XYZ file of C-alpha atoms in Angstrom:
695
model
C 20.082 49.882 -38.931
C 23.273 49.402 -38.324
C 25.789 47.369 -40.584
C 25.834 44.927 -37.651
C 22.366 44.100 -37.836
C 21.335 45.167 -34.309
C 18.773 47.492 -33.537
C 19.151 49.814 -30.357
C 17.473 52.892 -28.676
C 19.936 55.781 -27.169
C 18.064 57.165 -23.705
C 19.483 60.794 -23.860
C 18.536 63.594 -21.354
C 19.914 67.625 -21.224
C 20.559 68.290 -17.666
C 21.449 65.788 -13.874
C 18.482 64.368 -12.042
C 16.100 62.987 -14.749
C 16.401 59.991 -13.662
C 17.305 58.411 -16.464
C 18.688 54.935 -14.895
C 14.880 54.292 -14.036
C 13.875 54.583 -17.873
C 17.153 52.907 -19.168
C 16.577 50.362 -16.784
C 12.167 49.719 -17.817
C 13.642 49.833 -21.163
C 16.081 47.030 -20.929
C 13.664 44.982 -19.115
C 11.500 45.139 -22.744
C 13.993 44.728 -24.582
C 15.303 41.422 -22.471
C 11.958 40.341 -22.219
C 11.140 40.876 -26.196
C 13.849 38.650 -27.022
C 17.057 38.087 -28.167
C 20.574 39.110 -27.093
C 20.272 42.282 -25.277
C 23.495 44.362 -24.985
C 24.300 47.660 -23.056
C 26.600 50.441 -24.469
C 27.984 53.310 -22.342
C 29.190 56.308 -25.441
C 30.644 58.596 -22.460
C 31.816 57.322 -19.141
C 30.918 59.383 -15.820
C 33.211 56.917 -14.077
C 37.136 58.556 -13.189
C 40.403 56.560 -13.074
C 40.049 54.056 -10.231
C 35.867 53.797 -10.351
C 33.614 51.882 -12.444
C 31.280 52.964 -13.934
C 28.060 52.902 -11.367
C 25.368 52.374 -14.128
C 27.005 50.682 -15.881
C 27.407 47.857 -13.182
C 23.704 48.165 -13.050
C 22.888 47.768 -16.253
C 25.089 45.126 -17.015
C 23.832 42.548 -14.794
C 20.470 42.904 -16.626
C 21.730 41.565 -20.365
C 21.455 38.510 -21.880
C 25.171 38.431 -23.868
C 28.032 38.336 -21.477
C 30.294 41.355 -22.908
C 33.241 42.975 -20.568
C 32.378 46.008 -18.926
C 35.658 47.629 -20.413
C 34.127 46.943 -23.986
C 30.914 48.523 -22.714
C 31.976 52.188 -23.018
C 32.985 54.596 -25.768
C 35.453 57.318 -24.644
C 35.959 59.131 -21.120
C 35.202 63.004 -20.652
C 39.133 63.687 -20.976
C 38.370 62.046 -24.675
C 35.911 64.282 -25.724
C 37.474 67.257 -24.292
C 40.614 66.376 -26.591
C 39.081 66.024 -29.956
C 34.966 65.502 -30.077
C 35.116 64.165 -33.426
C 38.038 61.692 -33.077
C 35.800 60.555 -30.131
C 32.893 60.240 -31.747
C 34.736 57.365 -34.502
C 36.250 56.021 -30.863
C 32.519 55.805 -30.022
C 30.867 54.354 -33.332
C 33.930 51.896 -33.604
C 33.484 50.438 -30.070
C 29.598 50.452 -30.502
C 29.432 47.959 -33.773
C 32.080 46.168 -31.564
C 29.502 45.523 -29.142
C 27.040 44.871 -31.453
C 28.167 42.473 -33.341
C 27.591 40.369 -29.928
C 23.385 41.569 -29.856
C 20.642 41.414 -31.571
C 19.306 44.433 -29.760
C 21.206 47.501 -27.245
C 20.106 50.053 -25.526
C 22.720 53.029 -25.382
C 22.416 55.056 -22.394
C 23.597 58.461 -23.177
C 25.988 60.673 -20.484
C 25.313 62.158 -17.422
C 26.032 65.924 -17.199
C 28.845 65.432 -14.670
C 31.060 67.028 -16.467
C 30.254 69.746 -19.921
C 31.769 68.143 -22.992
C 30.441 71.206 -25.099
C 27.794 73.959 -25.634
C 25.458 71.115 -25.803
C 25.801 68.074 -23.976
C 22.564 67.013 -26.183
C 23.653 68.430 -29.457
C 27.038 65.928 -28.456
C 24.313 62.791 -27.677
C 22.743 63.291 -30.764
C 25.352 63.572 -32.666
C 26.363 60.217 -31.696
C 22.849 58.748 -31.549
C 22.605 59.877 -35.392
C 25.807 58.103 -35.866
C 24.463 54.477 -34.552
C 21.612 55.314 -36.189
C 19.911 55.205 -32.862
C 16.249 56.710 -32.308
C 16.458 58.355 -29.340
C 13.850 58.973 -25.964
C 14.214 61.540 -24.234
C 13.764 61.805 -20.701
C 12.809 65.346 -19.076
C 12.708 66.213 -15.529
C 9.118 67.323 -14.490
C 10.278 68.446 -10.865
C 9.396 71.748 -10.333
C 8.334 72.222 -13.545
C 4.323 73.027 -14.352
C 3.113 71.119 -17.740
C 3.132 74.103 -19.924
C 7.342 74.762 -19.031
C 7.564 70.949 -19.221
C 6.449 70.954 -23.147
C 8.382 73.702 -23.848
C 11.423 72.172 -22.685
C 10.300 68.509 -24.539
C 10.175 71.351 -27.561
C 13.095 72.759 -27.476
C 15.132 69.714 -26.911
C 12.922 67.580 -29.528
C 14.637 70.677 -32.071
C 17.718 70.407 -30.846
C 17.726 66.886 -31.445
C 16.866 67.430 -35.037
C 19.434 69.754 -35.917
C 21.690 67.321 -35.301
C 20.254 64.996 -37.861
C 18.845 62.183 -34.829
C 15.270 61.083 -34.093
C 13.036 61.162 -31.142
C 10.575 57.963 -30.518
C 9.272 58.980 -27.507
C 9.162 61.765 -24.179
C 9.218 60.276 -20.860
C 8.121 62.965 -18.315
C 9.948 61.600 -15.334
C 9.526 62.868 -11.563
C 6.148 64.527 -12.743
C 3.822 65.440 -8.666
C 1.933 62.915 -9.126
C -1.212 64.804 -9.033
C 0.482 66.939 -12.364
C 0.550 63.290 -14.159
C -2.024 63.488 -16.238
C -1.834 67.484 -17.420
C 1.988 66.763 -18.077
C 0.790 63.845 -20.094
C -1.183 66.058 -21.938
C 0.291 68.619 -22.344
C 2.973 66.424 -24.061
C 0.669 65.256 -26.468
C 1.162 68.281 -28.993
C 4.858 66.738 -29.449
C 4.026 64.591 -32.194
C 5.738 61.870 -30.866
C 4.868 59.462 -27.789
C 4.692 60.612 -24.710
C 5.076 58.858 -21.016
C 4.517 60.870 -17.788
C 6.616 59.047 -14.671
C 5.443 60.320 -11.137
C 8.016 60.955 -8.632
C 9.070 58.316 -6.124
C 11.097 59.810 -3.199
C 12.696 56.050 -2.216
C 14.465 56.516 -6.432
C 16.870 59.679 -4.485
C 16.712 58.829 -1.075
C 19.919 57.664 -0.023
C 20.757 54.771 2.751
C 22.469 54.835 5.883
C 25.489 53.365 4.810
C 25.751 56.724 1.562
C 25.118 59.075 3.957
C 27.881 57.051 6.507
C 29.999 57.381 3.741
C 29.480 60.506 2.496
C 29.925 61.764 6.353
C 33.057 60.241 7.188
C 30.798 58.391 10.129
C 31.282 55.138 11.871
C 28.217 53.440 13.060
C 28.483 53.131 16.468
C 25.594 50.965 17.202
C 23.018 48.799 15.850
C 22.400 46.497 13.174
C 24.847 46.458 9.972
C 22.070 44.402 7.587
C 20.189 47.925 8.533
C 22.521 50.655 6.862
C 20.603 49.478 3.585
C 17.545 51.487 4.577
C 16.949 53.949 2.711
C 16.393 57.659 4.907
C 13.088 59.404 3.180
C 13.472 62.224 5.683
C 16.381 64.018 7.605
C 15.256 66.035 10.922
C 17.687 67.837 12.969
C 16.504 67.060 17.148
C 17.582 70.708 18.120
C 14.331 70.755 20.304
C 13.426 69.026 23.748
C 12.906 65.189 23.557
C 9.009 65.091 23.364
C 8.757 68.055 20.569
C 10.964 65.678 18.226
C 8.567 62.225 18.922
C 6.010 64.388 17.819
C 7.662 65.283 14.344
C 8.668 61.807 13.711
C 8.732 60.578 10.319
C 8.344 56.609 9.031
C 11.717 55.827 7.260
C 13.457 59.780 9.189
C 16.378 59.775 9.857
C 17.016 62.545 13.163
C 20.501 64.511 13.474
C 21.413 65.218 17.312
C 24.894 66.154 19.255
C 26.196 63.247 20.721
C 25.499 64.798 24.366
C 21.754 64.612 23.957
C 21.573 62.022 26.287
C 17.953 62.491 26.453
C 17.367 63.126 22.428
C 19.267 59.250 22.266
C 17.078 57.445 24.789
C 14.270 59.229 23.772
C 14.608 57.982 19.605
C 16.069 54.393 20.530
C 12.486 53.314 22.556
C 10.679 54.500 20.504
C 12.154 53.343 17.685
C 11.152 49.776 18.614
C 7.511 51.325 21.168
C 4.400 49.958 19.277
C 2.288 53.577 17.655
C 6.007 54.754 17.180
C 6.851 55.407 13.386
C 10.573 53.223 12.560
C 13.346 55.498 11.583
C 16.613 54.925 8.683
C 18.656 55.925 11.735
C 19.955 58.825 13.671
C 23.401 60.093 13.247
C 25.426 61.609 16.676
C 27.453 64.715 15.599
C 30.166 67.265 17.008
C 32.754 64.679 17.107
C 31.327 62.989 20.629
C 30.629 59.810 21.691
C 27.655 59.111 25.103
C 28.282 59.594 28.406
C 29.717 55.961 29.316
C 26.473 55.527 31.590
C 24.443 56.607 28.598
C 26.486 54.071 26.368
C 25.992 51.531 28.958
C 23.031 51.979 28.708
C 22.075 52.081 24.972
C 24.382 48.725 24.445
C 22.130 47.397 26.768
C 19.203 47.782 25.207
C 20.724 46.091 22.222
C 19.438 48.735 19.280
C 18.934 47.421 16.427
C 18.406 50.970 14.647
C 21.519 52.436 13.006
C 23.029 54.387 14.691
C 26.053 56.885 13.006
C 28.472 58.922 15.011
C 30.141 61.949 12.613
C 32.924 64.595 13.331
C 30.593 67.712 11.907
C 28.512 70.131 13.600
C 24.874 69.969 13.491
C 24.844 72.791 10.636
C 27.177 70.986 8.161
C 26.316 66.986 9.303
C 22.340 68.708 7.986
C 23.727 70.061 4.949
C 25.522 66.430 3.885
C 22.758 64.672 5.125
C 19.999 66.892 2.810
C 22.233 66.799 -0.116
C 22.874 63.154 -0.663
C 21.824 61.516 -3.438
C 20.992 58.025 -2.941
C 22.488 55.709 -6.462
C 20.388 52.844 -7.933
C 23.114 50.928 -8.074
C 24.048 46.629 -8.340
C 23.125 46.496 -4.838
C 19.903 48.689 -4.504
C 17.037 46.378 -4.444
C 14.032 48.072 -3.903
C 15.015 51.142 -5.791
C 15.524 48.286 -8.716
C 12.438 46.939 -7.970
C 10.601 50.402 -7.133
C 12.266 51.937 -10.678
C 10.854 48.571 -12.861
C 7.625 49.330 -11.103
C 7.209 52.825 -12.064
C 7.853 51.481 -14.967
C 5.675 49.155 -15.032
C 2.926 50.636 -14.096
C 3.344 54.129 -16.442
C 4.727 52.981 -19.542
C 3.114 50.998 -22.259
C 4.819 47.859 -23.802
C 2.316 47.471 -26.627
C 3.359 51.332 -27.470
C 7.216 51.189 -26.498
C 7.040 48.506 -28.210
C 5.525 50.355 -31.153
C 7.883 52.853 -30.710
C 11.081 50.553 -31.862
C 11.988 48.473 -34.472
C 13.277 45.800 -32.267
C 15.019 42.120 -33.394
C 13.140 39.463 -31.804
C 14.572 35.863 -32.701
C 12.639 32.995 -31.919
C 15.025 32.194 -28.483
C 14.541 32.240 -24.831
C 16.593 33.789 -22.993
C 16.870 33.782 -18.883
C 16.172 36.751 -19.203
C 13.180 36.449 -20.888
C 11.830 33.534 -19.146
C 12.109 35.215 -15.670
C 10.302 38.505 -17.263
C 7.079 36.280 -18.651
C 7.103 34.024 -15.127
C 6.488 37.456 -13.573
C 3.895 39.226 -16.094
C 2.234 35.441 -16.257
C 1.589 35.555 -12.739
C 0.994 39.268 -12.906
C -2.326 39.163 -14.886
C -4.315 36.449 -12.837
C -3.088 37.177 -9.299
C -3.323 34.502 -6.622
C -2.764 34.137 -3.060
C 0.074 32.227 -1.744
C 1.192 32.141 1.821
C 4.734 31.661 3.173
C 5.226 29.625 6.536
C 8.620 31.455 7.023
C 7.499 34.942 7.996
C 10.340 35.048 10.403
C 13.690 34.572 7.545
C 14.435 38.318 6.340
C 15.052 37.195 2.892
C 11.976 36.297 3.150
C 10.546 39.678 4.136
C 12.721 41.066 1.370
C 11.459 39.052 -1.337
C 7.442 39.605 0.144
C 9.078 43.455 -0.095
C 9.726 42.488 -3.938
C 6.351 40.764 -4.764
C 4.398 43.282 -3.231
C 6.543 46.498 -5.138
C 5.674 44.127 -8.464
C 2.536 42.860 -8.018
C 2.966 39.511 -8.363
C 1.182 37.581 -5.636
C -1.195 38.147 -2.843
C 0.830 37.192 0.688
C -0.039 35.501 3.819
C 3.405 34.950 6.041
C 3.308 32.668 8.923
C 4.982 33.741 12.033
C 4.505 35.826 15.529
C 2.580 38.658 13.958
C 4.553 40.913 16.521
C 8.118 39.751 15.632
C 7.318 39.083 12.002
C 6.058 42.989 11.335
C 8.999 44.399 13.960
C 11.601 42.942 11.462
C 9.384 43.686 8.333
C 9.739 47.360 10.047
C 12.905 48.044 10.891
C 14.010 46.697 7.134
C 11.697 49.204 5.504
C 9.085 46.773 4.413
C 5.542 47.869 4.419
C 3.152 44.735 5.311
C -0.002 46.559 5.607
C -0.991 44.309 2.544
C -0.181 41.392 4.596
C -1.589 39.215 7.051
C 0.377 37.403 9.494
C -0.617 34.739 11.303
C 0.383 33.060 14.796
C -0.401 29.260 13.637
C -0.072 28.611 17.436
C -2.574 30.685 18.224
C -4.833 31.015 15.413
C -8.517 30.584 15.750
C -8.112 28.229 12.460
C -6.631 25.488 15.082
C -9.985 23.288 16.141
C -11.040 23.391 12.384
C -7.347 22.452 10.875
C -6.996 19.893 13.801
C -10.483 18.378 12.692
C -9.787 18.109 9.610
C -6.406 16.543 10.095
C -7.817 14.129 12.236
C -10.223 12.976 9.229
C -7.863 12.891 6.762
C -4.935 10.765 9.172
C -7.742 8.451 11.299
C -6.773 5.549 9.075
C -3.283 6.076 10.848
C -4.419 6.736 13.963
C -4.310 9.977 14.690
C -5.744 11.750 17.626
C -7.864 14.855 18.155
C -5.120 16.057 20.392
C -2.381 15.107 18.500
C -3.916 16.981 15.532
C -3.872 20.023 17.410
C -0.052 19.877 18.050
C 0.644 18.674 14.628
C -1.394 21.777 12.347
C 0.742 23.946 14.898
C 3.114 23.513 13.029
C 4.235 25.903 10.416
C 4.222 23.873 7.652
C 1.347 22.135 8.483
C -0.783 25.414 9.179
C -0.050 26.274 5.942
C -0.527 23.130 4.159
C -3.841 23.091 5.645
C -4.469 26.634 4.634
C -3.842 25.401 1.337
C -5.717 22.043 1.700
C -9.275 24.427 2.737
C -8.624 26.794 0.224
C -7.777 29.613 1.750
C -4.988 30.219 -0.137
C -3.849 29.192 -4.172
C -0.409 27.966 -3.140
C 2.362 27.418 -0.696
C 6.432 28.318 -0.758
C 8.313 26.633 1.762
C 12.278 25.607 2.430
C 14.004 28.637 3.195
C 14.617 27.223 6.631
C 12.808 24.088 6.591
C 14.412 20.597 5.193
C 12.588 19.138 2.237
C 11.062 16.356 3.963
C 10.115 18.942 6.167
C 7.890 20.598 3.487
C 7.275 17.837 1.208
C 5.791 15.283 4.160
C 2.777 17.846 4.631
C 1.918 17.453 1.028
C 1.545 13.480 0.998
C -0.416 13.565 3.966
C -2.983 16.118 2.966
C -3.045 17.589 -0.114
C -1.796 14.298 -2.720
C -1.341 13.347 -5.864
C -2.868 14.654 -8.966
C -5.613 11.460 -10.328
C -3.507 9.305 -12.306
C -0.233 10.452 -10.841
C 0.857 8.513 -7.926
C 4.599 9.756 -7.685
C 5.359 13.481 -6.817
C 8.593 14.692 -8.148
C 9.804 17.771 -9.557
C 11.482 19.454 -12.490
C 14.411 22.608 -12.200
C 14.322 25.266 -15.526
C 18.090 25.171 -16.709
C 18.201 28.871 -18.083
C 20.497 28.572 -21.210
C 21.905 31.275 -23.093
C 19.362 31.404 -25.423
C 16.937 28.218 -24.897
C 15.558 26.946 -21.210
C 15.247 23.495 -20.567
C 13.340 21.153 -17.735
C 15.160 18.839 -15.808
C 13.809 16.067 -13.641
C 13.696 14.447 -11.055
C 16.832 16.384 -9.302
C 15.032 16.811 -5.810
C 12.533 14.654 -4.385
C 12.784 10.537 -5.567
C 16.605 8.809 -4.601
C 15.732 5.881 -7.373
C 12.616 5.373 -9.595
C 11.162 2.573 -10.405
C 10.426 2.191 -13.957
C 6.283 2.967 -13.129
C 8.195 5.978 -11.313
C 10.219 7.503 -14.022
C 6.921 6.693 -16.044
C 5.081 9.128 -14.011
C 8.014 11.561 -13.816
C 8.265 11.953 -17.594
C 4.573 12.630 -18.102
C 4.307 15.224 -15.001
C 7.575 16.968 -16.149
C 6.160 17.610 -19.746
C 2.600 18.815 -18.313
C 4.466 21.516 -16.465
C 7.098 22.450 -19.098
C 3.940 22.996 -21.497
C 2.031 25.359 -18.751
C 5.610 27.388 -18.315
C 6.081 27.838 -22.325
C 8.185 24.965 -23.151
C 7.045 23.255 -25.978
C 7.569 19.216 -24.826
C 9.845 17.075 -26.066
C 11.213 14.323 -23.749
C 14.271 12.349 -23.327
C 14.652 10.109 -20.958
C 18.039 9.808 -20.366
C 20.683 6.584 -20.022
C 24.373 6.109 -20.662
C 22.953 3.626 -23.730
C 21.368 5.354 -27.113
C 18.774 3.065 -28.350
C 19.399 -0.592 -28.183
C 22.942 0.222 -28.233
C 24.015 -1.022 -24.580
C 22.492 -3.253 -22.282
C 22.078 -3.937 -18.319
C 19.032 -3.542 -15.900
C 18.941 0.210 -15.691
C 18.943 0.320 -18.937
C 16.010 -1.362 -19.169
C 14.608 0.436 -16.918
C 14.513 3.140 -18.995
C 13.312 1.123 -21.955
C 9.964 -0.209 -20.176
C 9.807 3.518 -18.787
C 9.295 4.638 -22.454
C 6.969 2.276 -23.132
C 4.531 3.101 -20.278
C 5.031 6.795 -21.277
C 4.024 6.047 -24.897
C 1.055 3.804 -23.562
C -0.169 6.898 -21.244
C 0.652 10.032 -23.100
C 0.511 8.869 -26.845
C 0.457 12.400 -28.286
C 3.593 12.933 -26.164
C 7.090 13.031 -28.461
C 8.961 10.931 -26.410
C 12.265 8.905 -26.650
C 14.770 6.850 -24.508
C 16.966 5.561 -23.753
C 18.982 8.435 -25.282
C 22.216 9.359 -24.141
C 22.213 13.685 -23.165
C 24.753 14.586 -26.085
C 22.273 12.876 -28.687
C 19.711 14.586 -26.894
C 20.268 18.100 -26.799
C 22.935 18.232 -29.928
C 21.463 17.740 -33.409
C 24.722 16.677 -35.119
C 25.287 14.122 -32.517
C 21.527 12.977 -33.003
C 22.039 12.955 -36.538
C 24.501 10.095 -36.303
C 22.929 8.231 -33.122
C 19.311 8.497 -33.657
C 18.830 10.420 -37.503
C 14.847 8.698 -37.665
C 13.558 10.477 -34.134
C 11.593 13.659 -33.624
C 12.900 14.589 -30.628
C 17.094 13.358 -30.546
C 19.170 16.499 -30.755
C 15.923 19.164 -30.197
C 14.771 17.297 -26.534
C 13.280 19.854 -24.336
C 12.602 17.907 -21.014
C 15.573 15.637 -19.937
C 14.584 12.907 -17.464
C 17.366 11.189 -15.443
C 17.035 7.719 -14.514
C 18.010 7.999 -10.901
C 18.527 11.258 -8.414
C 21.982 10.773 -8.099
C 22.515 11.366 -12.060
C 19.896 14.078 -11.970
C 20.978 16.104 -8.873
C 24.644 16.302 -9.800
C 23.924 17.016 -13.546
C 21.597 20.202 -12.951
C 24.503 20.875 -10.841
C 27.348 20.882 -12.845
C 25.406 22.547 -16.164
C 24.741 25.893 -13.237
C 28.425 25.706 -12.280
C 30.157 25.251 -16.061
C 28.278 26.603 -18.401
C 26.339 29.259 -16.327
C 23.186 28.529 -16.702
C 20.703 29.714 -14.357
C 18.956 26.910 -12.051
C 15.054 27.706 -11.600
C 13.448 25.091 -9.403
C 13.183 22.729 -7.669
C 9.475 23.213 -8.830
C 6.590 20.172 -7.410
C 4.734 18.176 -9.704
C 2.265 16.053 -9.267
C 0.489 16.826 -6.417
C -3.049 17.764 -6.249
C -2.591 21.588 -5.286
C 0.316 24.278 -6.146
C 3.291 23.530 -3.332
C 6.938 24.467 -4.390
C 9.684 23.940 -2.035
C 13.114 26.193 -1.644
C 16.556 24.980 -1.586
C 17.901 26.600 2.609
C 20.588 28.311 0.446
C 18.051 30.200 -1.596
C 18.303 33.957 -2.296
C 15.263 36.503 -2.686
C 15.259 36.065 -6.057
C 15.079 32.437 -6.374
C 12.023 32.841 -3.724
C 10.782 35.288 -6.162
C 10.475 33.284 -8.761
C 9.422 30.355 -7.267
C 6.127 32.107 -5.577
C 5.594 33.057 -9.369
C 5.861 29.692 -10.437
C 3.647 28.598 -7.729
C 0.697 31.153 -8.708
C 1.794 29.735 -12.648
C 0.930 26.794 -11.237
C -2.245 27.725 -9.754
C -3.980 29.557 -12.335
C -3.337 26.753 -14.529
C -5.214 24.312 -11.810
C -7.883 26.831 -12.055
C -8.283 26.706 -15.024
C -8.158 22.992 -15.893
C -5.185 22.747 -17.004
């Protein structure tokens, strides 16, 4: 253990292209999920003058402490060359400066972009020994048989031991899938815990944007947002058009001279035709542009497929394209999800934790909370419907949810257009049902059921047919009839459009007459529940009591011990007025209806969350200073407060999470990010799990 009190683990390899960053990302997620303040340190930076270390940039976004980029770097390669021993001294000093702010630190070794000593691994091992960091060794298994992988591991472990460092685990990465088990069997004889990860082509595939940069190319035509799609294969289109079409593959990039008009037109049309693979892009080489008539025809077709134009000849274009390796950088969402999935599926969390002596303090960081959301959702997969299947954010979230195994999904929308756009984005919807609410065979059944539900309001069968063809109503009817376990909407639709069908069809749970919401506010060291900040404008005392009881139950479902504070501008009996009286009355109603619930009110925000203030204003309360569920007196106060805390304190706001409904349905903000959608689907799945378990 280091003098700072922090514990660390060192990720090291002995050669390039091992996929060490994949392992580092997976271990970092585990550290963040385990708890406490987690930081990252790079002893030797790969960045050159004016450039940032993209691996460090990537990992920093998964940390739970806010330490500036510059402070997370030890030394440069030049400093190692100049004086290796002095460099180690500087690395140790800078590491401890980081560790002072952390409970656990992930240390990521050098990347073999240079040679710092006769054995770069030995130098990394010396660093690890000086930091008291156990090493997880990453070994490349690509193009090696199991015996060779074992032999390499034995040599490297001996090298590490000779430098007075210790190896606590070996990860054989980039195994041929059919040899993974054999590699794992071979590594069992090394005497340390071993894991094997199969080769994942997506992780090394360049995006069209990376190919554009490598070729110094320009975007001739296509949708610029599709430049983030990975090219999994490269083909030179030097044959006739029909033979090129025979050889097309999914996510392939095809290289062809710009004057091959037949090839260009064939590829553009094939890419939009049913039955042909969806390409990643086309590269037109030779420094030419298509003939003006062909140019006009292509532009008239308006293809979304990215088409690049470069100056290189065919051979040089093919050479550069085939040797361009994709980076897993900050914006590489698909690569990040693929890497995390790879680690989750092949590295046992229990085994890895067993090898590491970690700090696990009793705090809840945003990373812990989000990790636990996904882990709990995956523990019992639920079926969720997303009515806004035509939105790119929904499609990208679908991709992430499927890769991580969070939920089974159904999308609503025109199947042809939804699947076509998903294919353009490189998203596989093979395991997803896409239903057109305007033409579904379920319309008659849903119309009959809706007519019965709303007959007291004068609903007719003909009118019901039109209503249930609406995406929001159709999705709600799927939930009502048990075809799905939950629904998430609102990326395109308003809150009213999302919630109105729920009021009419799903209705509220027995004993609760108010549909309300909470936001989970993820602060640096804890998660609070704020309610209601999205639904009820000016609740009565009875509605406020409903909101408090529902919010406490929601908090408990998500691992937050409920201590409820009903907020006011007055603490206890220090103030008066109808607003205070409403909160007083609501607090009494909560105590009557849920006598086992710890609740306090009226109470001011500072007295609710700050122990020193509570000691003065409410010294005998077991809620004051420790509140976890904060209930605002009206929507104006709640909405503004959550946004103020979100922006001013840097909190992550997850929600709104709807509560009080008979079945799980949640509303998205129309500005929702892909990560917001993923979290909301996970929350909805957990609500569905608890409903099935009678909670």
